[in-house]
Tab-separated table of C-alpha atoms and ligand atoms in Angstrom:
chain	number	residue	atom	x	y	z
G	1	MET	CA	3.464	-33.773	46.409
G	2	GLY	CA	0.261	-31.853	45.663
G	3	THR	CA	-0.198	-29.769	42.545
G	4	ASP	CA	-2.029	-26.481	42.128
G	5	VAL	CA	-4.505	-28.158	39.756
G	6	ASP	CA	-4.964	-31.586	38.146
G	7	PHE	CA	-5.302	-30.453	34.578
G	8	VAL	CA	-4.349	-27.299	32.710
G	9	VAL	CA	-5.929	-26.674	29.311
G	10	ALA	CA	-4.093	-24.111	27.173
G	11	GLY	CA	-6.671	-22.502	24.878
G	12	ALA	CA	-10.422	-21.975	25.318
G	13	GLY	CA	-11.566	-23.271	21.930
G	14	GLY	CA	-12.146	-26.964	21.303
G	15	GLY	CA	-9.964	-27.622	24.352
G	16	LEU	CA	-12.968	-26.686	26.511
G	17	ALA	CA	-14.442	-30.115	25.743
G	18	GLY	CA	-11.487	-31.713	27.546
G	19	ALA	CA	-11.634	-29.237	30.406
G	20	ILE	CA	-15.338	-29.869	30.946
G	21	ARG	CA	-15.054	-33.642	30.586
G	22	ALA	CA	-12.225	-33.825	33.153
G	23	ALA	CA	-14.083	-31.493	35.523
G	24	GLU	CA	-17.299	-33.530	35.180
G	25	LEU	CA	-15.272	-36.554	36.259
G	26	GLY	CA	-13.926	-34.737	39.338
G	27	ALA	CA	-10.597	-33.201	38.247
G	28	ARG	CA	-9.551	-29.673	39.277
G	29	VAL	CA	-9.165	-27.884	35.969
G	30	LEU	CA	-7.705	-24.552	34.903
G	31	VAL	CA	-8.154	-23.225	31.366
G	32	ILE	CA	-5.655	-20.565	30.298
G	33	GLU	CA	-6.640	-18.388	27.350
G	34	THR	CA	-4.517	-15.682	25.781
G	35	ASN	CA	-7.163	-13.727	23.889
G	36	SER	CA	-9.764	-11.638	25.758
G	37	HIS	CA	-11.922	-11.750	22.611
G	38	PHE	CA	-11.723	-15.508	22.159
G	39	ARG	CA	-15.534	-15.921	22.294
G	40	SER	CA	-15.759	-14.575	18.768
G	41	GLY	CA	-12.086	-14.670	17.804
G	42	ASN	CA	-10.918	-18.272	17.933
G	43	ASN	CA	-11.408	-20.830	15.223
G	44	THR	CA	-14.026	-22.803	17.095
G	45	SER	CA	-16.143	-19.649	17.311
G	46	MET	CA	-15.583	-18.872	13.618
G	47	SER	CA	-16.566	-22.359	12.487
G	48	THR	CA	-19.777	-23.521	10.857
G	49	ALA	CA	-20.221	-25.986	13.747
G	50	MET	CA	-20.278	-29.112	11.576
G	51	ILE	CA	-19.305	-32.077	13.745
G	52	PRO	CA	-19.311	-35.602	12.318
G	53	GLY	CA	-20.794	-38.438	14.337
G	54	ALA	CA	-20.878	-42.013	13.051
G	55	GLY	CA	-23.765	-44.084	14.411
G	56	THR	CA	-25.725	-41.445	16.318
G	57	ARG	CA	-29.338	-41.518	17.444
G	58	TRP	CA	-30.092	-38.666	15.010
G	59	GLN	CA	-28.929	-40.873	12.146
G	60	ARG	CA	-30.894	-43.865	13.464
G	61	GLU	CA	-34.053	-41.755	13.696
G	62	LEU	CA	-33.790	-41.252	9.918
G	63	GLY	CA	-33.000	-44.901	9.311
G	64	LEU	CA	-29.408	-44.121	8.313
G	65	GLU	CA	-26.853	-46.807	8.962
G	66	ASP	CA	-23.409	-45.643	9.903
G	67	THR	CA	-20.497	-47.017	11.894
G	68	PRO	CA	-17.041	-45.811	12.935
G	69	LYS	CA	-15.645	-48.299	10.407
G	70	THR	CA	-17.599	-46.656	7.554
G	71	PHE	CA	-16.304	-43.277	8.690
G	72	VAL	CA	-12.703	-44.529	8.807
G	73	ASP	CA	-13.145	-45.953	5.314
G	74	ASP	CA	-14.273	-42.500	4.124
G	75	MET	CA	-11.191	-40.925	5.720
G	76	LEU	CA	-8.934	-43.514	4.081
G	77	ARG	CA	-10.552	-42.848	0.701
G	78	LYS	CA	-10.330	-39.051	1.011
G	79	THR	CA	-6.685	-39.124	2.173
G	80	HIS	CA	-5.632	-41.839	-0.308
G	81	GLY	CA	-4.693	-44.058	2.611
G	82	THR	CA	-2.385	-41.565	4.309
G	83	VAL	CA	-4.508	-40.776	7.399
G	84	ASP	CA	-2.970	-41.817	10.726
G	85	LEU	CA	-5.061	-44.960	11.222
G	86	PRO	CA	-5.026	-45.327	15.042
G	87	LEU	CA	-6.051	-41.687	15.363
G	88	ALA	CA	-8.737	-42.018	12.684
G	89	GLU	CA	-10.149	-45.064	14.496
G	90	ALA	CA	-10.060	-43.347	17.870
G	91	LEU	CA	-11.820	-40.227	16.575
G	92	ALA	CA	-14.372	-42.126	14.496
G	93	GLY	CA	-15.052	-44.235	17.595
G	94	ILE	CA	-15.571	-41.231	19.869
G	95	SER	CA	-17.534	-39.216	17.300
G	96	ALA	CA	-21.029	-40.493	18.176
G	97	PRO	CA	-20.485	-40.401	21.982
G	98	LEU	CA	-19.084	-36.887	21.565
G	99	VAL	CA	-22.075	-35.591	19.621
G	100	THR	CA	-24.396	-37.248	22.159
G	101	TRP	CA	-22.461	-35.638	25.033
G	102	LEU	CA	-22.728	-32.230	23.346
G	103	ALA	CA	-26.504	-32.690	23.325
G	104	ASP	CA	-27.120	-34.379	26.665
G	105	SER	CA	-24.427	-32.932	28.904
G	106	ILE	CA	-23.601	-29.603	27.278
G	107	GLY	CA	-27.249	-29.039	26.343
G	108	LEU	CA	-26.740	-28.054	22.707
G	109	PRO	CA	-29.745	-28.466	20.368
G	110	ILE	CA	-27.942	-30.920	18.087
G	111	GLU	CA	-29.449	-31.764	14.699
G	112	LEU	CA	-28.278	-33.764	11.713
G	113	THR	CA	-27.552	-31.786	8.539
G	114	THR	CA	-29.868	-33.271	5.940
G	115	ASP	CA	-30.134	-30.560	3.281
G	116	PHE	CA	-27.094	-31.917	1.399
G	117	ALA	CA	-24.195	-34.333	1.793
G	118	TYR	CA	-20.705	-32.927	2.279
G	119	PRO	CA	-18.084	-34.191	-0.194
G	120	GLY	CA	-16.431	-37.444	0.849
G	121	HIS	CA	-18.894	-38.497	3.559
G	122	SER	CA	-20.679	-41.598	2.290
G	123	VAL	CA	-23.523	-41.082	4.795
G	124	LEU	CA	-25.188	-37.959	6.204
G	125	ARG	CA	-23.172	-37.621	9.421
G	126	CYS	CA	-22.441	-33.921	9.939
G	127	HIS	CA	-24.266	-32.781	13.057
G	128	THR	CA	-24.738	-29.135	13.859
G	129	ILE	CA	-26.857	-26.656	15.780
G	130	PRO	CA	-29.463	-24.153	14.554
G	131	HIS	CA	-27.900	-21.230	12.652
G	132	ARG	CA	-24.766	-23.369	12.201
G	133	THR	CA	-22.424	-21.065	14.057
G	134	GLY	CA	-19.334	-21.905	16.048
G	135	SER	CA	-19.916	-18.964	18.386
G	136	ALA	CA	-23.116	-20.647	19.631
G	137	LEU	CA	-21.223	-23.929	20.010
G	138	LEU	CA	-18.522	-22.172	22.027
G	139	LYS	CA	-21.121	-20.363	24.136
G	140	GLY	CA	-22.731	-23.699	24.967
G	141	LEU	CA	-19.379	-25.048	26.150
G	142	LEU	CA	-18.670	-21.909	28.187
G	143	ASP	CA	-22.122	-21.985	29.793
G	144	ARG	CA	-21.530	-25.582	30.868
G	145	ALA	CA	-18.026	-24.733	32.115
G	146	SER	CA	-19.461	-21.967	34.295
G	147	GLN	CA	-21.647	-24.545	36.097
G	148	LEU	CA	-18.636	-26.576	37.238
G	149	PRO	CA	-17.099	-25.268	40.504
G	150	ASN	CA	-13.852	-27.184	39.896
G	151	LEU	CA	-13.209	-25.500	36.518
G	152	ASP	CA	-11.704	-22.020	36.255
G	153	ILE	CA	-10.763	-19.945	33.235
G	154	MET	CA	-7.862	-17.486	33.365
G	155	VAL	CA	-7.976	-14.882	30.609
G	156	PRO	CA	-5.904	-13.191	29.250
G	157	ALA	CA	-2.747	-15.202	29.945
G	158	ARG	CA	-0.534	-17.075	27.554
G	159	VAL	CA	1.068	-20.474	28.078
G	160	VAL	CA	4.691	-20.092	27.005
G	161	ASP	CA	6.432	-23.202	28.312
G	162	ILE	CA	6.122	-26.506	30.089
G	163	ALA	CA	8.767	-27.490	32.607
G	164	GLY	CA	8.969	-29.820	35.613
G	165	SER	CA	8.982	-33.600	35.675
G	166	PRO	CA	6.458	-36.129	34.371
G	167	ALA	CA	5.153	-36.484	37.950
G	168	ALA	CA	4.378	-32.773	38.272
G	169	ARG	CA	4.388	-30.542	35.251
G	170	ILE	CA	5.030	-26.830	35.631
G	171	VAL	CA	3.120	-24.642	33.213
G	172	VAL	CA	4.767	-21.289	32.614
G	173	ILE	CA	2.320	-18.542	31.768
G	174	GLU	CA	2.879	-14.974	30.708
G	175	HIS	CA	0.546	-12.195	31.819
G	176	PRO	CA	-0.167	-9.198	29.577
G	177	ASP	CA	2.299	-7.056	31.633
G	178	GLY	CA	5.073	-9.520	30.752
G	179	SER	CA	5.290	-11.101	34.209
G	180	LEU	CA	5.618	-14.871	34.395
G	181	GLU	CA	3.788	-17.256	36.684
G	182	GLU	CA	4.279	-20.985	37.263
G	183	ILE	CA	1.419	-23.369	37.923
G	184	SER	CA	1.967	-26.997	38.895
G	185	THR	CA	-0.318	-29.619	37.412
G	186	SER	CA	-0.542	-33.337	36.789
G	187	ALA	CA	-1.139	-32.792	33.098
G	188	ILE	CA	-1.555	-30.163	30.428
G	189	LEU	CA	-3.507	-30.162	27.174
G	190	LEU	CA	-2.092	-27.987	24.402
G	191	ALA	CA	-5.212	-26.772	22.614
G	192	THR	CA	-3.748	-23.585	21.154
G	193	ASN	CA	-4.611	-24.436	17.519
G	194	GLY	CA	-2.117	-24.657	14.665
G	195	PHE	CA	0.112	-22.133	12.904
G	196	GLY	CA	-2.205	-20.604	10.296
G	197	GLY	CA	-1.681	-17.153	11.821
G	198	ASN	CA	2.095	-17.451	11.521
G	199	ALA	CA	2.945	-16.434	7.948
G	200	GLU	CA	6.539	-17.656	8.223
G	201	LEU	CA	5.524	-21.149	9.300
G	202	VAL	CA	2.849	-21.307	6.599
G	203	LYS	CA	5.454	-20.345	4.001
G	204	LEU	CA	7.821	-22.996	5.351
G	205	HIS	CA	5.396	-25.911	5.612
G	206	ILE	CA	2.594	-24.999	3.181
G	207	PRO	CA	4.293	-22.899	0.494
G	208	GLU	CA	1.430	-23.529	-1.964
G	209	MET	CA	-0.826	-21.338	0.224
G	210	ALA	CA	1.695	-18.675	1.194
G	211	ASP	CA	-0.156	-16.116	-0.960
G	212	ALA	CA	-3.646	-17.093	0.144
G	213	HIS	CA	-5.799	-15.010	2.459
G	214	TYR	CA	-5.680	-16.368	6.035
G	215	HIS	CA	-9.164	-16.591	7.506
G	216	GLY	CA	-8.695	-17.822	11.045
G	217	SER	CA	-7.609	-16.741	14.507
G	218	ALA	CA	-4.548	-14.483	14.716
G	219	GLU	CA	-3.606	-16.368	17.894
G	220	SER	CA	-2.887	-19.548	15.917
G	221	ARG	CA	0.835	-18.831	16.024
G	222	GLY	CA	2.137	-22.365	16.399
G	223	ASP	CA	2.764	-22.129	20.169
G	224	ALA	CA	2.052	-25.837	20.699
G	225	LEU	CA	4.654	-26.790	18.102
G	226	THR	CA	7.241	-24.538	19.740
G	227	ILE	CA	6.520	-25.755	23.266
G	228	GLY	CA	6.202	-29.397	22.195
G	229	SER	CA	9.443	-29.415	20.242
G	230	ARG	CA	11.295	-28.145	23.336
G	231	LEU	CA	9.997	-31.238	25.131
G	232	GLY	CA	11.276	-33.504	22.346
G	233	ALA	CA	7.843	-34.161	20.813
G	234	ASP	CA	7.424	-35.531	17.312
G	235	SER	CA	5.320	-33.700	14.763
G	236	GLY	CA	3.693	-34.742	11.516
G	237	PHE	CA	1.476	-33.834	8.547
G	238	LEU	CA	2.767	-30.249	8.731
G	239	ASN	CA	1.699	-29.513	5.159
G	240	ALA	CA	-1.922	-30.462	5.924
G	241	TYR	CA	-4.498	-27.682	5.958
G	242	GLN	CA	-8.072	-26.768	5.258
G	243	GLY	CA	-8.333	-24.409	2.364
G	244	HIS	CA	-11.477	-22.761	1.094
G	245	ALA	CA	-12.568	-21.335	-2.220
G	246	ALA	CA	-15.722	-19.558	-1.087
G	247	LEU	CA	-14.647	-16.587	0.975
G	248	SER	CA	-16.305	-13.426	-0.333
G	249	TYR	CA	-14.019	-10.690	-1.586
G	250	PRO	CA	-13.469	-8.045	-0.326
G	251	GLN	CA	-16.051	-8.614	2.443
G	252	ALA	CA	-14.207	-11.728	3.764
G	253	THR	CA	-17.371	-13.525	4.850
G	254	LEU	CA	-17.891	-17.241	4.353
G	255	VAL	CA	-20.271	-17.810	1.434
G	256	GLY	CA	-20.083	-21.564	2.015
G	257	TRP	CA	-19.922	-24.623	-0.196
G	258	ALA	CA	-23.626	-25.358	0.205
G	259	THR	CA	-24.012	-23.025	-2.791
G	260	VAL	CA	-22.076	-25.521	-4.902
G	261	LEU	CA	-23.559	-28.653	-3.360
G	262	HIS	CA	-27.047	-27.399	-4.204
G	263	GLY	CA	-25.995	-26.970	-7.850
G	264	GLY	CA	-23.940	-23.769	-8.097
G	265	ILE	CA	-20.692	-23.431	-10.020
G	266	LEU	CA	-17.392	-21.614	-9.650
G	267	VAL	CA	-15.838	-19.774	-12.586
G	268	ASN	CA	-12.581	-17.864	-12.824
G	269	LEU	CA	-12.342	-14.275	-14.023
G	270	ASP	CA	-12.072	-15.619	-17.593
G	271	GLY	CA	-15.623	-16.925	-17.153
G	272	GLU	CA	-14.576	-20.597	-17.191
G	273	ARG	CA	-14.968	-23.420	-14.691
G	274	PHE	CA	-11.667	-24.967	-13.647
G	275	GLY	CA	-12.505	-28.267	-11.959
G	276	ASP	CA	-15.097	-30.533	-10.376
G	277	GLU	CA	-16.321	-28.289	-7.586
G	278	THR	CA	-17.886	-31.194	-5.699
G	279	THR	CA	-14.542	-32.850	-4.896
G	280	GLY	CA	-14.219	-30.504	-1.925
G	281	TYR	CA	-13.912	-26.893	-0.890
G	282	SER	CA	-10.541	-27.439	0.774
G	283	GLU	CA	-8.586	-28.492	-2.318
G	284	PHE	CA	-10.458	-25.924	-4.382
G	285	GLY	CA	-8.792	-23.183	-2.330
G	286	HIS	CA	-5.445	-23.936	-3.940
G	287	MET	CA	-6.997	-24.422	-7.387
G	288	GLU	CA	-8.577	-20.981	-7.077
G	289	LEU	CA	-5.258	-19.501	-5.980
G	290	LEU	CA	-3.828	-20.571	-9.341
G	291	GLN	CA	-6.510	-18.629	-11.256
G	292	PRO	CA	-6.152	-15.009	-12.451
G	293	GLU	CA	-6.085	-12.630	-9.468
G	294	HIS	CA	-6.396	-15.682	-7.103
G	295	ALA	CA	-10.117	-15.165	-7.580
G	296	GLY	CA	-13.363	-16.661	-8.787
G	297	VAL	CA	-17.081	-15.977	-9.002
G	298	LEU	CA	-19.545	-18.356	-7.353
G	299	VAL	CA	-22.665	-18.517	-9.494
G	300	PHE	CA	-26.047	-19.831	-8.329
G	301	ASP	CA	-29.688	-18.777	-8.390
G	302	ARG	CA	-32.511	-17.734	-6.095
G	303	GLN	CA	-33.552	-21.274	-5.181
G	304	ILE	CA	-30.022	-22.072	-4.022
G	305	HIS	CA	-29.770	-18.694	-2.311
G	306	ASP	CA	-32.904	-19.459	-0.302
G	307	ALA	CA	-31.676	-22.933	0.670
G	308	CYS	CA	-28.388	-21.474	1.973
G	309	LEU	CA	-30.123	-19.035	4.326
G	310	LEU	CA	-29.991	-21.810	6.947
G	311	PHE	CA	-26.376	-20.763	7.487
G	312	ASP	CA	-25.693	-17.624	9.523
G	313	ASP	CA	-22.406	-17.263	7.618
G	314	PHE	CA	-24.335	-17.071	4.362
G	315	ARG	CA	-26.766	-14.543	5.848
G	316	GLN	CA	-23.778	-12.407	6.854
G	317	THR	CA	-22.568	-12.583	3.270
G	318	VAL	CA	-25.965	-11.359	2.105
G	319	ASP	CA	-25.996	-8.608	4.747
G	320	ALA	CA	-22.469	-7.556	3.783
G	321	GLY	CA	-23.716	-6.772	0.281
G	322	ALA	CA	-21.477	-9.324	-1.431
G	323	LEU	CA	-24.197	-10.747	-3.714
G	324	ARG	CA	-24.964	-9.379	-7.168
G	325	TRP	CA	-28.158	-10.369	-8.921
G	326	ALA	CA	-28.870	-10.462	-12.646
G	327	THR	CA	-31.708	-11.479	-14.925
G	328	SER	CA	-29.467	-13.012	-17.597
G	329	PRO	CA	-26.009	-14.616	-17.919
G	330	SER	CA	-24.877	-11.657	-19.965
G	331	ALA	CA	-25.949	-9.186	-17.251
G	332	LEU	CA	-24.185	-11.216	-14.569
G	333	ALA	CA	-21.004	-11.356	-16.660
G	334	GLU	CA	-21.132	-7.575	-16.915
G	335	GLN	CA	-21.440	-7.192	-13.127
G	336	PHE	CA	-18.163	-9.071	-12.591
G	337	GLY	CA	-16.313	-8.003	-15.733
G	338	LEU	CA	-16.295	-11.572	-17.126
G	339	PRO	CA	-15.905	-12.128	-20.896
G	340	LYS	CA	-19.588	-12.351	-21.849
G	341	GLN	CA	-19.545	-15.018	-24.531
G	342	THR	CA	-17.238	-17.334	-22.592
G	343	PHE	CA	-19.442	-17.082	-19.520
G	344	ILE	CA	-22.606	-17.697	-21.563
G	345	ASN	CA	-20.938	-20.773	-23.089
G	346	THR	CA	-20.028	-21.998	-19.605
G	347	LEU	CA	-23.634	-21.690	-18.452
G	348	ASP	CA	-24.857	-23.381	-21.658
G	349	GLN	CA	-22.608	-26.338	-20.907
G	350	VAL	CA	-23.713	-26.484	-17.266
G	351	HIS	CA	-27.339	-26.536	-18.455
G	352	MET	CA	-26.497	-29.566	-20.630
G	353	TYR	CA	-24.829	-31.387	-17.726
G	354	ALA	CA	-27.824	-30.746	-15.484
G	355	THR	CA	-30.537	-31.608	-17.996
G	356	ALA	CA	-29.202	-33.686	-20.872
G	357	ASN	CA	-26.856	-36.125	-19.178
G	358	SER	CA	-23.993	-34.586	-21.066
G	359	ALA	CA	-20.654	-35.415	-19.390
G	360	CYS	CA	-18.737	-32.685	-17.591
G	361	PRO	CA	-15.074	-32.836	-18.706
G	362	PHE	CA	-13.946	-32.307	-15.099
G	363	GLY	CA	-15.949	-35.364	-14.019
G	364	ARG	CA	-18.600	-33.588	-11.944
G	365	THR	CA	-21.637	-35.840	-11.792
G	366	SER	CA	-23.764	-34.106	-9.170
G	367	TRP	CA	-26.100	-31.584	-10.810
G	368	PRO	CA	-29.054	-31.430	-8.413
G	369	HIS	CA	-30.524	-28.339	-9.991
G	370	ASP	CA	-30.660	-26.592	-13.367
G	371	LEU	CA	-29.734	-22.956	-12.723
G	372	ASP	CA	-32.499	-20.442	-13.434
G	373	ARG	CA	-30.789	-18.101	-15.895
G	374	SER	CA	-33.363	-15.378	-15.377
G	375	ASP	CA	-32.666	-15.124	-11.630
G	376	LEU	CA	-28.925	-15.542	-11.234
G	377	VAL	CA	-26.697	-14.412	-8.417
G	378	GLY	CA	-22.920	-14.201	-8.157
G	379	VAL	CA	-20.339	-13.531	-5.456
G	380	ARG	CA	-16.719	-12.705	-6.064
G	381	VAL	CA	-14.612	-15.046	-3.951
G	382	THR	CA	-10.978	-15.492	-3.109
G	383	ALA	CA	-8.764	-18.414	-2.094
G	384	ALA	CA	-8.205	-18.827	1.618
G	385	ILE	CA	-6.514	-21.008	4.179
G	386	PHE	CA	-8.665	-21.535	7.301
G	387	HIS	CA	-6.473	-23.607	9.569
G	388	THR	CA	-3.519	-25.961	9.558
G	389	GLN	CA	-4.038	-29.644	10.207
G	390	GLY	CA	-0.572	-30.884	11.134
G	391	GLY	CA	1.017	-30.693	14.542
G	392	LEU	CA	2.272	-32.695	17.504
G	393	ARG	CA	2.037	-36.443	17.061
G	394	VAL	CA	-0.467	-37.939	19.479
G	395	ASP	CA	-1.781	-41.415	20.271
G	396	GLN	CA	-5.430	-42.481	20.576
G	397	HIS	CA	-5.663	-40.821	24.033
G	398	ALA	CA	-4.292	-37.507	22.696
G	399	ARG	CA	-0.992	-38.102	24.529
G	400	VAL	CA	1.932	-36.358	22.844
G	401	GLN	CA	4.630	-38.728	21.571
G	402	ARG	CA	8.357	-38.562	20.922
G	403	PRO	CA	9.749	-39.655	17.523
G	404	ASP	CA	10.279	-43.181	18.974
G	405	GLY	CA	6.582	-43.357	19.849
G	406	VAL	CA	7.135	-43.080	23.599
G	407	VAL	CA	4.539	-40.894	25.281
G	408	ILE	CA	5.627	-37.670	27.008
G	409	ASP	CA	3.915	-38.095	30.360
G	410	GLY	CA	1.377	-35.486	31.306
G	411	VAL	CA	1.346	-33.674	27.958
G	412	TYR	CA	-1.632	-33.879	25.589
G	413	ALA	CA	-2.538	-32.071	22.364
G	414	SER	CA	-5.797	-31.550	20.477
G	415	GLY	CA	-7.263	-29.746	17.480
G	416	GLY	CA	-4.859	-27.716	15.395
G	417	SER	CA	-2.071	-28.382	17.906
G	418	ALA	CA	-2.045	-32.089	17.040
G	419	ILE	CA	-1.744	-34.132	13.883
G	420	GLY	CA	-5.145	-34.319	12.297
G	421	ILE	CA	-7.082	-36.879	10.306
G	422	SER	CA	-6.748	-35.265	6.900
G	423	GLY	CA	-3.515	-36.851	5.711
G	424	PHE	CA	-1.246	-34.499	3.770
G	425	GLY	CA	-2.018	-31.294	1.883
G	426	ALA	CA	-5.531	-29.952	1.358
G	427	SER	CA	-7.407	-32.719	-0.385
G	428	GLY	CA	-7.794	-35.105	2.567
G	429	TYR	CA	-10.045	-32.687	4.415
G	430	LEU	CA	-13.564	-33.920	5.091
G	431	ALA	CA	-16.148	-31.546	6.566
G	432	GLY	CA	-15.809	-31.828	10.332
G	433	ASN	CA	-12.122	-32.736	10.319
G	434	GLY	CA	-11.397	-29.517	12.205
G	435	LEU	CA	-13.844	-29.768	15.084
G	436	LEU	CA	-13.687	-33.535	15.568
G	437	PRO	CA	-9.961	-33.517	16.479
G	438	ALA	CA	-10.486	-30.262	18.420
G	439	LEU	CA	-13.370	-31.477	20.576
G	440	GLY	CA	-12.735	-35.218	20.290
G	441	LEU	CA	-9.044	-35.294	21.204
G	442	ALA	CA	-9.684	-32.857	24.057
G	443	TYR	CA	-12.525	-35.060	25.308
G	444	LEU	CA	-10.288	-38.147	25.119
G	445	ALA	CA	-7.509	-36.299	26.975
G	446	GLY	CA	-9.974	-35.230	29.678
G	447	GLU	CA	-11.025	-38.838	30.223
G	448	ASP	CA	-7.450	-40.121	30.154
G	449	ILE	CA	-6.163	-37.693	32.759
G	450	VAL	CA	-8.915	-38.689	35.164
G	451	THR	CA	-8.133	-42.394	34.649
G	452	ARG	CA	-4.493	-41.576	35.267
G	453	LEU	CA	-5.352	-39.761	38.479
G	454	GLY	CA	-7.249	-42.864	39.589
G	455	ARG	CA	-10.507	-40.995	40.165
E	1	FAD	C1	-14.589	-20.034	8.876
E	1	FAD	C2	-14.275	-21.386	9.424
E	1	FAD	C3	-15.250	-22.364	9.394
E	1	FAD	C4	-14.963	-23.634	9.900
E	1	FAD	N1	-15.950	-24.565	9.951
E	1	FAD	C5	-15.693	-25.790	10.465
E	1	FAD	C6	-16.723	-26.769	10.598
E	1	FAD	O1	-17.889	-26.517	10.317
E	1	FAD	N2	-16.395	-27.998	11.062
E	1	FAD	C7	-15.117	-28.301	11.428
E	1	FAD	O2	-14.863	-29.438	11.835
E	1	FAD	N3	-14.137	-27.380	11.396
E	1	FAD	C8	-14.395	-26.144	10.931
E	1	FAD	N4	-13.418	-25.202	10.903
E	1	FAD	C9	-12.136	-25.550	11.529
E	1	FAD	C10	-12.288	-25.483	13.062
E	1	FAD	O3	-12.812	-24.237	13.402
E	1	FAD	C11	-10.927	-25.664	13.760
E	1	FAD	O4	-10.266	-26.788	13.231
E	1	FAD	C12	-11.111	-25.889	15.250
E	1	FAD	O5	-12.013	-24.957	15.783
E	1	FAD	C13	-9.782	-25.770	15.970
E	1	FAD	O6	-9.990	-25.827	17.350
E	1	FAD	P1	-8.776	-25.552	18.306
E	1	FAD	O7	-9.265	-25.810	19.676
E	1	FAD	O8	-7.585	-26.286	17.831
E	1	FAD	O9	-8.438	-24.000	18.089
E	1	FAD	P2	-9.237	-22.684	18.519
E	1	FAD	O10	-10.693	-22.877	18.544
E	1	FAD	O11	-8.705	-21.576	17.681
E	1	FAD	O12	-8.790	-22.476	20.017
E	1	FAD	C14	-7.443	-22.211	20.354
E	1	FAD	C15	-7.427	-21.195	21.465
E	1	FAD	O13	-6.119	-21.120	22.016
E	1	FAD	C16	-5.813	-19.765	22.300
E	1	FAD	N5	-4.352	-19.693	22.368
E	1	FAD	C17	-3.446	-19.694	21.349
E	1	FAD	N6	-2.198	-19.724	21.833
E	1	FAD	C18	-2.294	-19.758	23.180
E	1	FAD	C19	-1.361	-19.842	24.240
E	1	FAD	N7	-0.042	-19.931	24.016
E	1	FAD	N8	-1.813	-19.846	25.534
E	1	FAD	C20	-3.140	-19.785	25.796
E	1	FAD	N9	-4.074	-19.711	24.830
E	1	FAD	C21	-3.662	-19.726	23.538
E	1	FAD	C22	-6.457	-19.003	21.168
E	1	FAD	O14	-6.664	-17.660	21.491
E	1	FAD	C23	-7.762	-19.786	20.995
E	1	FAD	O15	-8.808	-19.264	21.775
E	1	FAD	C24	-13.673	-23.935	10.415
E	1	FAD	C25	-12.693	-22.936	10.441
E	1	FAD	C26	-12.981	-21.665	9.963
E	1	FAD	C27	-11.918	-20.602	10.031
């Protein structure tokens, strides 16, 4: 029996990688996207476009040695051994081919981020594109998709159910007028992201961030979890998420952790630091939530400011008027209503850590730069949750599994719809752990469906 298409991809974010890969290999592909404004509204478009690749030609050009095994070891270390190992190995293994494909097949101007190392990565392995924006990444994918005659995108339409048999899946879609349509397909990829936009689910699975600002796509309602559970799928790591402690307030732009990694600090509204900022921006989101008014002030100086201009997100923060400059610690404290003497003491201590080898009580050892106290800048920031990292349990081909491990034929999941590689909670998140499962699992699904079709 013939099907309308070979492969349906629900969600035009990271799922596009799977759609394009399958179409390149000859499959008839239909992408179904619910949001007309997805080009600048989904999480892939909102991202900073940091994609890890272990063992790429960009790393080799700089003489950097890296392997999938080293990457997996980093994931194990960051998640305290809780990462799903087969998935970590599969994604670490595909990471370099994926980044290479993004350059050579999609045509993106890939470069290795060399200005600083992200927390937890033992080697420089985060690849990106100029301006470091997810919208440019998404545009590159969409431009490539438009060149493939066997790939169509239907927008706006929402995937609401999967029916049929393993031999021919029926995808039920809902049009904006409420009418339903059924499309038959050999396989479907659920790439609808997680449940960050669903406050009830966040409260249920991630209560520690129930009061945090959500900074992600409103369409991340947990549709994949709902649809998958109806099919008897297993789920896991539902309390995993990426938090962030550097979202400007009230502007809600991403200031970015490069500020910290270049030598900046984060203080609470009492003017005190509250941890080792270099452990990671994700876990710092929750730590910031526990501070007065769920808030903090990121403090850095002009040199760090200039280094961060490489990021479009940071430029937007500047353009939004979120930065306040001061020529002394006392003047900066006044700008943010911080207790002056406490804040001055904090900066005195930071100066000692950076210059006199004095030990930071929180254990921070990276002090690449002594802040210039005559040219300081601060941004008020608030704790945020960016996306959830738990979801449908998948194998190394992105195939959705039942609780007994048996694969549900013809159903795949990627990105926020699937379990991720960050273990539990917030602290297992390594930079790139969002886009690698989004693009990488979709890519693996695209290859698997074509193998299955015998093309
Ligand atoms: C500010 C910010 C910065 C980030 N930076 C990085 C980074 O640098 N590196 C990194 O690895 N990760 C980063 N992330 C995380 C990363 O963006 C996400 O993990 C990743 O983009 C998720 O991809 P996805 O395909 O699962 O979801 P999305 O890109 O959100 O795509 C899902 C799509 O599905 C659509 N959809 C939803 N439900 C349905 C339905 N039922 N039917 C049809 N369509 C549907 C949505 O409209 C959406 O377009 C960042 C996140 C944020 C918010």
